């Protein structure tokens, strides 16, 4: 079987890692196409190096732009790569502009396409990620769902026939890296002694309105505990443009961190404050309380189990961020760390004739 994976942004490199390993272990051919949506070394190259992923076979170097510019710039190169390699499956990941561009390019040339992390919904139609998810799910031939909740969303949209529950591949890589960090010692990190919080903010809904961004930075700055803010380029850009100083009060600004360092930093922290989807789940899996600065989440299980609190209106960021660790749980809504094998099995099973 020949798989062509399309990735472009940081969380997709994390998801690609366990899938690439599982495909290699099963002896399948794997072509990796990087759209170039993320191009900074800290958002791209270090993930390939640290997570043991082969260098991309193709890099389209599309870079930044408006949604239309970025998505449109990807289409011709994606179509070319699919025609050149003629895989059995194009595999697309998550919810970025690279995901929807690859799904669109594939269906137009009758190229079978599978969507990994299908069925997640925020039901917030102002988020670019929500459009990307919905359009990709309805275009794709095979929907690889991470959770029972995602399966239910797909069923209610009439997509049950194409859906397979495989579990969450980010859990696979998180467990693997957590165990490496424990075994081999944490990579060098600038973590303060004692209790501290890890924060990330990058979503357009939080960064692009100066008033809201100012309120978020103000809330982080006034926390009575050190806050390590791992600053995504979008956050830095928008803060600079709005004249907002990210380094105020409790906040120490760091570059985006490599994945093993992030895992080590979060595991040792007393809490996470974020708008990232992946980090909400990673905090839960590492059993660190999370406060999410959004009004909704796709990972509802983290909230239902008491490990994640949504504070989209910034009503009590300090109260939530400093709350004690909830009672222990052995709930495993994201699977057992072997989802990538299920992905390979589902792709093999559904192989088009
Ligand atoms: C994208 C995804 C989002 C995902 C996130 C992970 C979309 C619509 N959004 O958001 O779902 O959670 O990636 O990080 O696809 N930039 C750099 N260097 C880079 C990449 C981007 O400086 O390597 C700057 C760009 O100039 C731009 C900003 O970051 O100003 C946003 O980049 P973009 O790829 O549009 O979206 P993200 O916010 O990263």
mmCIF file of C-alpha atoms and ligand atoms in Angstrom:
data_model
loop_
_atom_site.group_PDB
_atom_site.id
_atom_site.type_symbol
_atom_site.label_atom_id
_atom_site.label_comp_id
_atom_site.label_asym_id
_atom_site.label_seq_id
_atom_site.Cartn_x
_atom_site.Cartn_y
_atom_site.Cartn_z
ATOM 1 C CA UNK A 1 0.000 0.000 0.000
ATOM 2 C CA UNK A 2 1.237 3.491 -0.841
ATOM 3 C CA UNK A 3 0.210 6.421 1.344
ATOM 4 C CA UNK A 4 0.817 10.080 0.595
ATOM 5 C CA UNK A 5 0.621 12.211 3.766
ATOM 6 C CA UNK A 6 0.039 15.945 3.482
ATOM 7 C CA UNK A 7 1.192 18.076 6.424
ATOM 8 C CA UNK A 8 2.007 21.745 6.811
ATOM 9 C CA UNK A 9 1.611 23.027 10.360
ATOM 10 C CA UNK A 10 3.122 22.125 13.709
ATOM 11 C CA UNK A 11 0.389 19.865 15.152
ATOM 12 C CA UNK A 12 0.376 17.868 11.935
ATOM 13 C CA UNK A 13 4.035 16.967 12.303
ATOM 14 C CA UNK A 14 3.246 15.583 15.770
ATOM 15 C CA UNK A 15 0.377 13.480 14.352
ATOM 16 C CA UNK A 16 2.490 12.356 11.404
ATOM 17 C CA UNK A 17 5.176 10.833 13.643
ATOM 18 C CA UNK A 18 3.277 7.789 15.001
ATOM 19 C CA UNK A 19 1.581 7.224 11.650
ATOM 20 C CA UNK A 20 4.930 7.275 9.795
ATOM 21 C CA UNK A 21 6.390 4.788 12.282
ATOM 22 C CA UNK A 22 3.377 2.467 12.028
ATOM 23 C CA UNK A 23 3.393 2.575 8.209
ATOM 24 C CA UNK A 24 7.117 1.791 8.144
ATOM 25 C CA UNK A 25 6.704 -1.056 10.646
ATOM 26 C CA UNK A 26 4.026 -2.620 8.430
ATOM 27 C CA UNK A 27 6.235 -2.255 5.329
ATOM 28 C CA UNK A 28 4.074 0.277 3.470
ATOM 29 C CA UNK A 29 5.379 2.922 1.118
ATOM 30 C CA UNK A 30 5.010 6.468 2.500
ATOM 31 C CA UNK A 31 5.427 9.761 0.667
ATOM 32 C CA UNK A 32 5.459 12.929 2.796
ATOM 33 C CA UNK A 33 4.361 16.236 1.289
ATOM 34 C CA UNK A 34 4.960 19.405 3.364
ATOM 35 C CA UNK A 35 2.966 22.393 2.133
ATOM 36 C CA UNK A 36 5.337 24.857 3.821
ATOM 37 C CA UNK A 37 2.480 26.525 5.760
ATOM 38 C CA UNK A 38 4.834 26.548 8.752
ATOM 39 C CA UNK A 39 8.390 27.349 7.710
ATOM 40 C CA UNK A 40 10.185 28.576 10.856
ATOM 41 C CA UNK A 41 12.628 25.927 12.080
ATOM 42 C CA UNK A 42 11.059 26.078 15.562
ATOM 43 C CA UNK A 43 7.616 25.264 14.139
ATOM 44 C CA UNK A 44 8.724 22.727 11.554
ATOM 45 C CA UNK A 45 12.235 21.246 11.199
ATOM 46 C CA UNK A 46 12.765 20.435 14.882
ATOM 47 C CA UNK A 47 9.638 18.282 14.885
ATOM 48 C CA UNK A 48 10.937 16.107 12.068
ATOM 49 C CA UNK A 49 14.308 15.746 13.818
ATOM 50 C CA UNK A 50 12.994 15.137 17.349
ATOM 51 C CA UNK A 51 10.136 12.831 16.399
ATOM 52 C CA UNK A 52 12.169 10.653 14.038
ATOM 53 C CA UNK A 53 10.250 11.528 10.857
ATOM 54 C CA UNK A 54 11.927 11.270 7.446
ATOM 55 C CA UNK A 55 12.471 14.570 5.664
ATOM 56 C CA UNK A 56 9.523 15.472 3.427
ATOM 57 C CA UNK A 57 9.753 14.091 -0.110
ATOM 58 C CA UNK A 58 8.164 17.289 -1.415
ATOM 59 C CA UNK A 59 8.060 20.785 0.107
ATOM 60 C CA UNK A 60 5.767 23.315 -1.556
ATOM 61 C CA UNK A 61 7.098 26.328 0.412
ATOM 62 C CA UNK A 62 3.792 28.188 0.278
ATOM 63 C CA UNK A 63 4.477 30.298 3.392
ATOM 64 C CA UNK A 64 2.067 32.801 4.929
ATOM 65 C CA UNK A 65 -0.824 34.735 3.421
ATOM 66 C CA UNK A 66 -4.551 35.276 3.710
ATOM 67 C CA UNK A 67 -6.671 32.127 3.893
ATOM 68 C CA UNK A 68 -7.397 32.302 0.159
ATOM 69 C CA UNK A 69 -3.799 33.039 -0.783
ATOM 70 C CA UNK A 70 -2.372 30.299 1.404
ATOM 71 C CA UNK A 71 -4.962 27.640 0.536
ATOM 72 C CA UNK A 72 -4.959 28.496 -3.160
ATOM 73 C CA UNK A 73 -1.167 28.491 -3.398
ATOM 74 C CA UNK A 74 -1.113 24.900 -2.159
ATOM 75 C CA UNK A 75 -3.517 23.403 -4.709
ATOM 76 C CA UNK A 76 -1.380 23.092 -7.872
ATOM 77 C CA UNK A 77 1.606 21.611 -6.031
ATOM 78 C CA UNK A 78 -0.587 19.157 -4.139
ATOM 79 C CA UNK A 79 -2.303 18.023 -7.329
ATOM 80 C CA UNK A 80 1.095 17.595 -9.030
ATOM 81 C CA UNK A 81 2.462 15.533 -6.129
ATOM 82 C CA UNK A 82 -0.633 13.292 -6.104
ATOM 83 C CA UNK A 83 -0.430 12.745 -9.874
ATOM 84 C CA UNK A 84 3.304 12.063 -9.706
ATOM 85 C CA UNK A 85 3.003 9.506 -6.905
ATOM 86 C CA UNK A 86 -0.499 8.090 -7.494
ATOM 87 C CA UNK A 87 -0.870 6.731 -3.930
ATOM 88 C CA UNK A 88 -3.575 4.325 -2.780
ATOM 89 C CA UNK A 89 -4.561 6.922 -0.189
ATOM 90 C CA UNK A 90 -3.918 10.578 0.390
ATOM 91 C CA UNK A 91 -3.908 11.034 4.161
ATOM 92 C CA UNK A 92 -4.769 14.457 5.578
ATOM 93 C CA UNK A 93 -4.455 15.477 9.216
ATOM 94 C CA UNK A 94 -6.485 17.690 11.537
ATOM 95 C CA UNK A 95 -7.964 21.042 10.629
ATOM 96 C CA UNK A 96 -5.524 23.462 9.032
ATOM 97 C CA UNK A 97 -5.566 25.177 5.652
ATOM 98 C CA UNK A 98 -3.167 22.435 4.471
ATOM 99 C CA UNK A 99 -5.799 19.811 5.385
ATOM 100 C CA UNK A 100 -8.639 21.316 3.389
ATOM 101 C CA UNK A 101 -6.400 22.161 0.412
ATOM 102 C CA UNK A 102 -5.188 18.558 0.181
ATOM 103 C CA UNK A 103 -8.704 17.144 0.488
ATOM 104 C CA UNK A 104 -9.937 19.434 -2.280
ATOM 105 C CA UNK A 105 -7.003 18.684 -4.592
ATOM 106 C CA UNK A 106 -7.493 14.936 -4.042
ATOM 107 C CA UNK A 107 -11.230 14.645 -4.673
ATOM 108 C CA UNK A 108 -10.985 16.675 -7.878
ATOM 109 C CA UNK A 109 -8.682 14.070 -9.443
ATOM 110 C CA UNK A 110 -10.641 11.102 -7.984
ATOM 111 C CA UNK A 111 -7.803 10.351 -5.622
ATOM 112 C CA UNK A 112 -9.048 8.428 -2.526
ATOM 113 C CA UNK A 113 -8.527 10.555 0.581
ATOM 114 C CA UNK A 114 -8.648 9.682 4.274
ATOM 115 C CA UNK A 115 -9.032 12.247 7.075
ATOM 116 C CA UNK A 116 -7.206 11.594 10.314
ATOM 117 C CA UNK A 117 -8.833 13.265 13.342
ATOM 118 C CA UNK A 118 -12.207 13.359 11.618
ATOM 119 C CA UNK A 119 -15.418 14.370 13.366
ATOM 120 C CA UNK A 120 -14.126 16.960 15.819
ATOM 121 C CA UNK A 121 -16.458 19.927 16.098
ATOM 122 C CA UNK A 122 -16.395 23.167 18.062
ATOM 123 C CA UNK A 123 -19.705 24.291 16.489
ATOM 124 C CA UNK A 124 -18.125 27.747 16.273
ATOM 125 C CA UNK A 125 -18.447 28.702 12.631
ATOM 126 C CA UNK A 126 -16.188 31.730 13.042
ATOM 127 C CA UNK A 127 -13.115 29.518 13.507
ATOM 128 C CA UNK A 128 -11.133 28.755 10.331
ATOM 129 C CA UNK A 129 -10.372 25.314 11.786
ATOM 130 C CA UNK A 130 -14.111 24.506 11.977
ATOM 131 C CA UNK A 131 -14.660 25.237 8.268
ATOM 132 C CA UNK A 132 -11.593 23.172 7.447
ATOM 133 C CA UNK A 133 -12.848 20.192 9.466
ATOM 134 C CA UNK A 134 -16.388 20.199 8.140
ATOM 135 C CA UNK A 135 -15.347 20.592 4.502
ATOM 136 C CA UNK A 136 -12.640 17.944 4.796
ATOM 137 C CA UNK A 137 -14.951 15.409 6.466
ATOM 138 C CA UNK A 138 -17.596 15.836 3.784
ATOM 139 C CA UNK A 139 -15.029 15.530 0.978
ATOM 140 C CA UNK A 140 -13.077 12.550 2.298
ATOM 141 C CA UNK A 141 -13.712 8.869 1.498
ATOM 142 C CA UNK A 142 -12.547 7.491 4.852
ATOM 143 C CA UNK A 143 -13.012 9.223 8.199
ATOM 144 C CA UNK A 144 -10.618 8.169 10.948
ATOM 145 C CA UNK A 145 -12.227 9.376 14.168
ATOM 146 C CA UNK A 146 -10.259 9.825 17.418
ATOM 147 C CA UNK A 147 -13.130 9.528 19.916
ATOM 148 C CA UNK A 148 -16.656 8.177 20.359
ATOM 149 C CA UNK A 149 -17.896 11.779 20.447
ATOM 150 C CA UNK A 150 -16.325 12.425 17.022
ATOM 151 C CA UNK A 151 -17.988 9.268 15.653
ATOM 152 C CA UNK A 152 -21.334 10.569 16.876
ATOM 153 C CA UNK A 153 -20.828 13.947 15.144
ATOM 154 C CA UNK A 154 -20.067 12.184 11.864
ATOM 155 C CA UNK A 155 -23.094 9.920 12.243
ATOM 156 C CA UNK A 156 -25.372 12.907 12.816
ATOM 157 C CA UNK A 157 -24.009 14.508 9.622
ATOM 158 C CA UNK A 158 -24.848 11.384 7.612
ATOM 159 C CA UNK A 159 -21.236 10.166 7.363
ATOM 160 C CA UNK A 160 -21.418 6.966 9.464
ATOM 161 C CA UNK A 161 -20.705 4.678 6.482
ATOM 162 C CA UNK A 162 -17.275 6.196 5.951
ATOM 163 C CA UNK A 163 -16.305 6.402 9.631
ATOM 164 C CA UNK A 164 -13.918 4.212 11.654
ATOM 165 C CA UNK A 165 -13.026 4.808 15.322
ATOM 166 C CA UNK A 166 -9.229 4.502 15.564
ATOM 167 C CA UNK A 167 -8.336 6.449 18.722
ATOM 168 C CA UNK A 168 -6.104 9.483 18.996
ATOM 169 C CA UNK A 169 -2.605 9.338 17.483
ATOM 170 C CA UNK A 170 -1.460 12.335 19.564
ATOM 171 C CA UNK A 171 -1.850 10.062 22.579
ATOM 172 C CA UNK A 172 0.548 7.568 20.968
ATOM 173 C CA UNK A 173 3.296 10.139 20.543
ATOM 174 C CA UNK A 174 2.662 11.795 23.909
ATOM 175 C CA UNK A 175 3.062 8.500 25.780
ATOM 176 C CA UNK A 176 6.179 7.588 23.802
ATOM 177 C CA UNK A 177 7.864 10.944 24.398
ATOM 178 C CA UNK A 178 6.752 11.101 28.046
ATOM 179 C CA UNK A 179 8.410 7.731 28.645
ATOM 180 C CA UNK A 180 11.595 8.870 26.865
ATOM 181 C CA UNK A 181 11.696 12.046 28.925
ATOM 182 C CA UNK A 182 11.299 10.037 32.139
ATOM 183 C CA UNK A 183 13.903 7.447 31.057
ATOM 184 C CA UNK A 184 16.524 9.735 29.564
ATOM 185 C CA UNK A 185 15.966 12.877 31.606
ATOM 186 C CA UNK A 186 14.216 16.024 30.453
ATOM 187 C CA UNK A 187 15.860 18.092 27.750
ATOM 188 C CA UNK A 188 17.343 21.368 29.019
ATOM 189 C CA UNK A 189 14.468 23.665 29.882
ATOM 190 C CA UNK A 190 14.322 27.000 31.595
ATOM 191 C CA UNK A 191 11.713 25.939 34.152
ATOM 192 C CA UNK A 192 11.576 27.958 37.366
ATOM 193 C CA UNK A 193 11.955 26.210 40.731
ATOM 194 C CA UNK A 194 8.603 25.578 42.408
ATOM 195 C CA UNK A 195 5.150 25.983 40.931
ATOM 196 C CA UNK A 196 4.755 27.573 37.518
ATOM 197 C CA UNK A 197 2.230 27.639 34.683
ATOM 198 C CA UNK A 198 2.734 26.977 30.965
ATOM 199 C CA UNK A 199 0.752 29.192 28.575
ATOM 200 C CA UNK A 200 0.229 29.251 24.797
ATOM 201 C CA UNK A 201 -2.061 31.550 22.788
ATOM 202 C CA UNK A 202 -2.225 31.479 19.012
ATOM 203 C CA UNK A 203 -5.795 31.243 17.726
ATOM 204 C CA UNK A 204 -7.013 34.054 15.498
ATOM 205 C CA UNK A 205 -10.043 34.565 17.778
ATOM 206 C CA UNK A 206 -7.663 35.431 20.647
ATOM 207 C CA UNK A 207 -4.787 37.166 18.846
ATOM 208 C CA UNK A 208 -6.440 39.256 16.156
ATOM 209 C CA UNK A 209 -8.620 41.569 18.279
ATOM 210 C CA UNK A 210 -6.249 43.926 20.176
ATOM 211 C CA UNK A 211 -8.747 44.477 22.987
ATOM 212 C CA UNK A 212 -9.169 40.754 23.619
ATOM 213 C CA UNK A 213 -5.468 40.066 23.269
ATOM 214 C CA UNK A 214 -4.736 42.858 25.759
ATOM 215 C CA UNK A 215 -7.202 41.351 28.229
ATOM 216 C CA UNK A 216 -5.637 37.886 27.894
ATOM 217 C CA UNK A 217 -2.084 39.160 28.334
ATOM 218 C CA UNK A 218 -3.260 41.261 31.311
ATOM 219 C CA UNK A 219 -4.843 38.196 32.934
ATOM 220 C CA UNK A 220 -1.631 36.154 32.489
ATOM 221 C CA UNK A 221 0.566 39.017 33.729
ATOM 222 C CA UNK A 222 -1.383 39.378 36.970
ATOM 223 C CA UNK A 223 -1.207 35.701 37.971
ATOM 224 C CA UNK A 224 0.570 35.193 41.303
ATOM 225 C CA UNK A 225 2.762 32.400 39.897
ATOM 226 C CA UNK A 226 5.440 32.415 37.146
ATOM 227 C CA UNK A 227 3.957 31.909 33.671
ATOM 228 C CA UNK A 228 6.090 30.529 30.832
ATOM 229 C CA UNK A 229 4.469 31.873 27.671
ATOM 230 C CA UNK A 230 5.615 29.845 24.655
ATOM 231 C CA UNK A 231 4.991 32.492 22.035
ATOM 232 C CA UNK A 232 3.790 31.419 18.590
ATOM 233 C CA UNK A 233 4.813 33.818 15.763
ATOM 234 C CA UNK A 234 1.187 34.863 15.253
ATOM 235 C CA UNK A 235 1.023 35.976 18.915
ATOM 236 C CA UNK A 236 4.266 37.947 18.659
ATOM 237 C CA UNK A 237 3.178 39.614 15.401
ATOM 238 C CA UNK A 238 -0.253 40.636 16.625
ATOM 239 C CA UNK A 239 1.012 41.809 20.039
ATOM 240 C CA UNK A 240 3.728 43.940 18.399
ATOM 241 C CA UNK A 241 1.217 45.425 15.948
ATOM 242 C CA UNK A 242 -1.154 46.300 18.821
ATOM 243 C CA UNK A 243 1.630 47.697 21.026
ATOM 244 C CA UNK A 244 1.053 45.031 23.691
ATOM 245 C CA UNK A 245 4.057 44.028 25.843
ATOM 246 C CA UNK A 246 4.018 40.246 26.306
ATOM 247 C CA UNK A 247 6.662 40.245 29.038
ATOM 248 C CA UNK A 248 4.610 42.062 31.689
ATOM 249 C CA UNK A 249 4.196 40.874 35.296
ATOM 250 C CA UNK A 250 4.360 37.121 35.904
ATOM 251 C CA UNK A 251 5.057 36.299 32.259
ATOM 252 C CA UNK A 252 8.364 35.067 30.844
ATOM 253 C CA UNK A 253 8.271 34.788 27.064
ATOM 254 C CA UNK A 254 9.998 31.812 25.456
ATOM 255 C CA UNK A 255 10.230 30.625 21.853
ATOM 256 C CA UNK A 256 7.901 27.789 20.812
ATOM 257 C CA UNK A 257 9.568 24.691 22.257
ATOM 258 C CA UNK A 258 10.495 21.372 20.652
ATOM 259 C CA UNK A 259 8.004 18.611 21.460
ATOM 260 C CA UNK A 260 10.070 16.707 24.097
ATOM 261 C CA UNK A 261 10.820 19.979 25.907
ATOM 262 C CA UNK A 262 7.147 20.937 25.848
ATOM 263 C CA UNK A 263 6.192 17.578 27.335
ATOM 264 C CA UNK A 264 8.818 17.933 30.076
ATOM 265 C CA UNK A 265 7.751 21.506 30.858
ATOM 266 C CA UNK A 266 4.044 20.645 31.053
ATOM 267 C CA UNK A 267 4.601 17.476 33.078
ATOM 268 C CA UNK A 268 6.469 19.464 35.751
ATOM 269 C CA UNK A 269 4.073 22.445 35.749
ATOM 270 C CA UNK A 270 1.199 23.126 38.151
ATOM 271 C CA UNK A 271 -1.145 24.026 35.297
ATOM 272 C CA UNK A 272 -1.630 25.017 31.663
ATOM 273 C CA UNK A 273 -3.439 28.059 30.234
ATOM 274 C CA UNK A 274 -4.009 27.739 26.499
ATOM 275 C CA UNK A 275 -6.187 27.978 23.420
ATOM 276 C CA UNK A 276 -4.474 25.041 21.703
ATOM 277 C CA UNK A 277 -6.500 21.908 21.062
ATOM 278 C CA UNK A 278 -3.531 19.570 21.342
ATOM 279 C CA UNK A 279 -2.242 21.074 24.563
ATOM 280 C CA UNK A 280 -5.620 20.693 26.330
ATOM 281 C CA UNK A 281 -5.403 16.993 25.696
ATOM 282 C CA UNK A 282 -1.694 16.708 26.487
ATOM 283 C CA UNK A 283 -2.319 18.401 29.848
ATOM 284 C CA UNK A 284 -5.063 15.872 30.597
ATOM 285 C CA UNK A 285 -2.888 12.916 29.576
ATOM 286 C CA UNK A 286 -0.092 14.228 31.816
ATOM 287 C CA UNK A 287 -2.711 14.882 34.536
ATOM 288 C CA UNK A 288 -2.064 18.612 34.764
ATOM 289 C CA UNK A 289 -5.094 20.939 35.205
ATOM 290 C CA UNK A 290 -5.829 23.030 32.120
ATOM 291 C CA UNK A 291 -7.623 26.352 31.684
ATOM 292 C CA UNK A 292 -8.769 26.988 28.113
ATOM 293 C CA UNK A 293 -9.320 30.564 26.965
ATOM 294 C CA UNK A 294 -12.103 29.665 24.542
ATOM 295 C CA UNK A 295 -15.871 29.358 24.853
ATOM 296 C CA UNK A 296 -15.939 25.830 23.469
ATOM 297 C CA UNK A 297 -13.636 22.880 22.953
ATOM 298 C CA UNK A 298 -13.463 19.960 20.554
ATOM 299 C CA UNK A 299 -11.983 17.801 23.338
ATOM 300 C CA UNK A 300 -15.091 17.798 25.547
ATOM 301 C CA UNK A 301 -13.915 14.710 27.468
ATOM 302 C CA UNK A 302 -11.207 16.779 29.202
ATOM 303 C CA UNK A 303 -13.907 19.108 30.567
ATOM 304 C CA UNK A 304 -16.348 16.331 31.502
ATOM 305 C CA UNK A 305 -13.605 14.547 33.454
ATOM 306 C CA UNK A 306 -12.802 17.746 35.390
ATOM 307 C CA UNK A 307 -9.284 18.369 34.051
ATOM 308 C CA UNK A 308 -10.104 21.274 31.769
ATOM 309 C CA UNK A 309 -12.109 24.446 32.468
ATOM 310 C CA UNK A 310 -13.295 26.782 29.693
ATOM 311 C CA UNK A 311 -12.942 30.481 30.477
ATOM 312 C CA UNK A 312 -13.580 32.141 27.125
ATOM 313 C CA UNK A 313 -14.993 35.239 28.811
ATOM 314 C CA UNK A 314 -11.921 35.604 31.057
ATOM 315 C CA UNK A 315 -14.138 35.726 34.134
ATOM 316 C CA UNK A 316 -11.684 34.107 36.582
ATOM 317 C CA UNK A 317 -8.444 33.064 34.895
ATOM 318 C CA UNK A 318 -6.502 33.197 38.179
ATOM 319 C CA UNK A 319 -9.077 31.144 40.100
ATOM 320 C CA UNK A 320 -9.115 28.458 37.427
ATOM 321 C CA UNK A 321 -5.372 28.421 36.747
ATOM 322 C CA UNK A 322 -4.503 28.026 40.436
ATOM 323 C CA UNK A 323 -7.145 25.414 41.255
ATOM 324 C CA UNK A 324 -5.859 22.185 42.795
ATOM 325 C CA UNK A 325 -5.367 18.995 40.820
ATOM 326 C CA UNK A 326 -8.674 17.097 40.462
ATOM 327 C CA UNK A 327 -9.125 13.577 41.891
ATOM 328 C CA UNK A 328 -7.171 10.895 40.022
ATOM 329 C CA UNK A 329 -8.876 9.156 37.104
ATOM 330 C CA UNK A 330 -7.972 6.217 34.912
ATOM 331 C CA UNK A 331 -10.413 7.240 32.183
ATOM 332 C CA UNK A 332 -8.894 6.808 28.716
ATOM 333 C CA UNK A 333 -11.195 8.533 26.187
ATOM 334 C CA UNK A 334 -8.275 9.010 23.774
ATOM 335 C CA UNK A 335 -7.241 5.397 23.522
ATOM 336 C CA UNK A 336 -4.309 3.352 24.745
ATOM 337 C CA UNK A 337 -1.436 4.832 22.757
ATOM 338 C CA UNK A 338 -1.794 2.438 19.796
ATOM 339 C CA UNK A 339 -4.083 4.449 17.518
ATOM 340 C CA UNK A 340 -1.564 4.629 14.652
ATOM 341 C CA UNK A 341 -1.727 0.831 14.222
ATOM 342 C CA UNK A 342 -5.509 1.155 14.000
ATOM 343 C CA UNK A 343 -5.056 3.840 11.333
ATOM 344 C CA UNK A 344 -2.915 1.493 9.232
ATOM 345 C CA UNK A 345 -5.433 -1.326 9.713
ATOM 346 C CA UNK A 346 -8.349 0.918 8.693
ATOM 347 C CA UNK A 347 -6.509 2.162 5.583
ATOM 348 C CA UNK A 348 -5.695 -1.414 4.591
ATOM 349 C CA UNK A 349 -9.230 -2.639 5.221
ATOM 350 C CA UNK A 350 -10.848 0.177 3.216
ATOM 351 C CA UNK A 351 -8.306 0.034 0.367
ATOM 352 C CA UNK A 352 -10.198 1.020 -2.802
ATOM 353 C CA UNK A 353 -10.425 -1.802 -5.344
HETATM 354 C C1 LIG B 1 -2.241 27.174 12.018
HETATM 355 C C2 LIG B 1 -3.598 26.481 11.895
HETATM 356 C C3 LIG B 1 -4.119 26.127 13.283
HETATM 357 C C4 LIG B 1 -3.079 25.344 14.081
HETATM 358 C C5 LIG B 1 -1.787 26.168 14.109
HETATM 359 C C6 LIG B 1 -0.689 25.492 14.889
HETATM 360 C C7 LIG B 1 -4.934 27.237 9.977
HETATM 361 C C8 LIG B 1 -6.080 28.066 9.547
HETATM 362 N N1 LIG B 1 -4.578 27.369 11.271
HETATM 363 O O1 LIG B 1 -2.467 28.422 12.675
HETATM 364 O O2 LIG B 1 -5.287 25.338 13.152
HETATM 365 O O3 LIG B 1 -3.553 25.144 15.407
HETATM 366 O O4 LIG B 1 -1.359 26.384 12.764
HETATM 367 O O5 LIG B 1 0.412 26.346 15.061
HETATM 368 O O6 LIG B 1 -4.403 26.490 9.184
HETATM 369 N N2 LIG B 1 4.193 32.279 10.881
HETATM 370 C C9 LIG B 1 5.556 32.417 11.063
HETATM 371 N N3 LIG B 1 6.336 31.316 10.873
HETATM 372 C C10 LIG B 1 5.839 30.120 10.528
HETATM 373 C C11 LIG B 1 4.448 30.003 10.347
HETATM 374 C C12 LIG B 1 3.636 31.078 10.542
HETATM 375 O O7 LIG B 1 6.057 33.479 11.384
HETATM 376 O O8 LIG B 1 6.614 29.158 10.386
HETATM 377 C C13 LIG B 1 3.304 33.453 11.084
HETATM 378 C C14 LIG B 1 2.672 33.908 9.795
HETATM 379 O O9 LIG B 1 3.360 34.938 9.190
HETATM 380 C C15 LIG B 1 1.294 34.352 10.222
HETATM 381 C C16 LIG B 1 1.036 33.576 11.476
HETATM 382 O O10 LIG B 1 2.239 33.014 11.918
HETATM 383 O O11 LIG B 1 1.274 35.702 10.571
HETATM 384 C C17 LIG B 1 -0.045 32.553 11.295
HETATM 385 O O12 LIG B 1 0.360 31.404 10.538
HETATM 386 P P1 LIG B 1 -0.751 30.475 9.851
HETATM 387 O O13 LIG B 1 -0.127 29.309 9.260
HETATM 388 O O14 LIG B 1 -1.627 31.324 8.994
HETATM 389 O O15 LIG B 1 -1.711 30.010 11.005
HETATM 390 P P2 LIG B 1 -1.413 29.607 12.513
HETATM 391 O O16 LIG B 1 -1.868 30.729 13.348
HETATM 392 O O17 LIG B 1 -0.033 29.086 12.727
#
